PDB file of C-alpha atoms in Angstrom:
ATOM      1  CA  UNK T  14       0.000   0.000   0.000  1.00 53.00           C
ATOM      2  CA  UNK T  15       1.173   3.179  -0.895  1.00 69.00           C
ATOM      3  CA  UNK T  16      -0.182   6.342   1.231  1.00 79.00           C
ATOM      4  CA  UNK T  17       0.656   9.749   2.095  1.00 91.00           C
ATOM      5  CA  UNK T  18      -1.140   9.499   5.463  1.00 94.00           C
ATOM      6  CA  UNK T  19       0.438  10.275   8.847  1.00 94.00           C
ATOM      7  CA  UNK T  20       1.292   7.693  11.403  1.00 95.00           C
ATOM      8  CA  UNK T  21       2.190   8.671  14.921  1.00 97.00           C
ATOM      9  CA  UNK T  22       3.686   5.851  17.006  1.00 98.00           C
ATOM     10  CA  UNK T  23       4.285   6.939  21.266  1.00 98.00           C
ATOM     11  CA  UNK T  24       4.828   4.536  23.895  1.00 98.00           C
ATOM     12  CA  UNK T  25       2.176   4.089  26.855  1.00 98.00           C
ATOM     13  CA  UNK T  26       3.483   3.672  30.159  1.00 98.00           C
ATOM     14  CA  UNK T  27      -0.485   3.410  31.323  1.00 97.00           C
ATOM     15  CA  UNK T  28      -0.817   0.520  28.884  1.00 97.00           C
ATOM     16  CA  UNK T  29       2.634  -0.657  28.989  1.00 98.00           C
ATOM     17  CA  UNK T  30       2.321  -0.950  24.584  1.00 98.00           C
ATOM     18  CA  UNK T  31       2.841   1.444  21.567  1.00 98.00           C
ATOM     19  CA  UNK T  32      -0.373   3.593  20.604  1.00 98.00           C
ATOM     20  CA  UNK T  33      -0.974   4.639  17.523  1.00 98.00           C
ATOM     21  CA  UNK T  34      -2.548   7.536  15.914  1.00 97.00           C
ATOM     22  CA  UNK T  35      -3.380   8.290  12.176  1.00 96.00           C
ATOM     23  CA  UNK T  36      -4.261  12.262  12.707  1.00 96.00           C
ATOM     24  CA  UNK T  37      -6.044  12.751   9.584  1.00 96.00           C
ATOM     25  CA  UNK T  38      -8.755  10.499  10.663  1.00 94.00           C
ATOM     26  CA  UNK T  39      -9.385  11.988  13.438  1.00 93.00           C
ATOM     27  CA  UNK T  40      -8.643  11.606  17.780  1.00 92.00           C
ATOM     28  CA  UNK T  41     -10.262   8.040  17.288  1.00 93.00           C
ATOM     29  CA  UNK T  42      -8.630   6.408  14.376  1.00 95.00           C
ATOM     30  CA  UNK T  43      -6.129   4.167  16.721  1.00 97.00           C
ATOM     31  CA  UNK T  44      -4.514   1.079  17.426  1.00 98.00           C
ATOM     32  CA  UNK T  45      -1.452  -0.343  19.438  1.00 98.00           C
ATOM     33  CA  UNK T  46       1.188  -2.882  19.337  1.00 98.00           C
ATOM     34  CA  UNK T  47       3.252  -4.598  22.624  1.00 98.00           C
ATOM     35  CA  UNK T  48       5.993  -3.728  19.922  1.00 98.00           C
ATOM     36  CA  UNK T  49       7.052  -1.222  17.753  1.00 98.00           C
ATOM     37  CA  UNK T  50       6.722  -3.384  14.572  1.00 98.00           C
ATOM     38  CA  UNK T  51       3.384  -4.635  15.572  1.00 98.00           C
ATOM     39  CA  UNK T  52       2.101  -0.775  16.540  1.00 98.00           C
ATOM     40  CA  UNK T  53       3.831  -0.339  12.427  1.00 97.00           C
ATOM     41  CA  UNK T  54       1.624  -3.311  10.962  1.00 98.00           C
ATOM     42  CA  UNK T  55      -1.198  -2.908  13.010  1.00 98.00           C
ATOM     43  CA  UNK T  56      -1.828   0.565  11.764  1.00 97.00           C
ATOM     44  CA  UNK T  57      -0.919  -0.054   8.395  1.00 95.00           C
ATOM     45  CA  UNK T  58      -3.565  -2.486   8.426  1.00 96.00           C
ATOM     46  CA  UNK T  59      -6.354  -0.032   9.736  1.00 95.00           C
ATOM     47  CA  UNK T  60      -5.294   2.827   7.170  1.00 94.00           C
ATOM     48  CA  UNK T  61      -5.739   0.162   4.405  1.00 93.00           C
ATOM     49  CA  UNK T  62      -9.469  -0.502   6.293  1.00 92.00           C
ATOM     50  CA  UNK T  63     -10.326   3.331   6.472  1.00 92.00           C
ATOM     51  CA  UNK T  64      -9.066   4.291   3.009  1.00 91.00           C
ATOM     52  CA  UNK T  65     -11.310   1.023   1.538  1.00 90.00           C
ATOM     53  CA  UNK T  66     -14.124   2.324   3.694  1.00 79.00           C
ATOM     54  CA  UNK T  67     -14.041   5.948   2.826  1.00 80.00           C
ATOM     55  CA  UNK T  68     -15.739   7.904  -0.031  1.00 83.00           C
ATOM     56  CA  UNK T  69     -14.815  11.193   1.248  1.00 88.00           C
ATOM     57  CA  UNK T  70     -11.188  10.644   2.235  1.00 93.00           C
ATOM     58  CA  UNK T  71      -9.232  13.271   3.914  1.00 93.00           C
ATOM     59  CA  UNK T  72      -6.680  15.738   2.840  1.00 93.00           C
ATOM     60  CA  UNK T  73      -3.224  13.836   4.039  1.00 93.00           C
ATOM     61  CA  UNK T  74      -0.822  16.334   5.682  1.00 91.00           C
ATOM     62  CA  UNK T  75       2.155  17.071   4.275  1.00 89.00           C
ATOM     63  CA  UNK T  76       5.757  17.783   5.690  1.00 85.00           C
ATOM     64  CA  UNK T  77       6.871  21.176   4.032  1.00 85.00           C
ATOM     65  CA  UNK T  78      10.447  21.625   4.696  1.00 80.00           C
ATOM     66  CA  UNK T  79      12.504  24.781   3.636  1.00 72.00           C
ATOM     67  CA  UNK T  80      15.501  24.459   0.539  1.00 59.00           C
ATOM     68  CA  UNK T  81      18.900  23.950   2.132  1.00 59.00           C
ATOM     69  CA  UNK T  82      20.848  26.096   1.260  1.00 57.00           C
ATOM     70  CA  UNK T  83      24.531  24.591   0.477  1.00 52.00           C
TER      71      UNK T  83
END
């Protein structure tokens, strides 16, 4: 699967597991993993269910980052 959609992976110490957020789907479009590769697949695996699912998808964000200037 190829996607432009954010994925934001933190560590729980109140669940003791990785949470996952996908932002653009808004605060309850999560999942976990006990690892950091699971947290990865699982999420993958519920963008690919919310992209199938959705007519109306949202506008992915996109990192803007300034030129460098050498």
């Amino acid at each position: 699967m190829k996607s432009r959609y954010s994925i934001v992976i933190q560590w729980s110490n109140e669940d003791e597991c990785y949470i996952v957020s996908l932002p653009e789907f808004g605060k309850y479009a999560r999942t976990h993993g006990d690892t950091y590769e699971e947290a990865v697949k699982n999420a993958q695996e519920v963008l690919e269910l919310l992209i199938e699912d959705n007519n109306n998808l949202p506008q992915p964000n996109i990192y803007e980052s300034e030129a460098i200037a050498n």
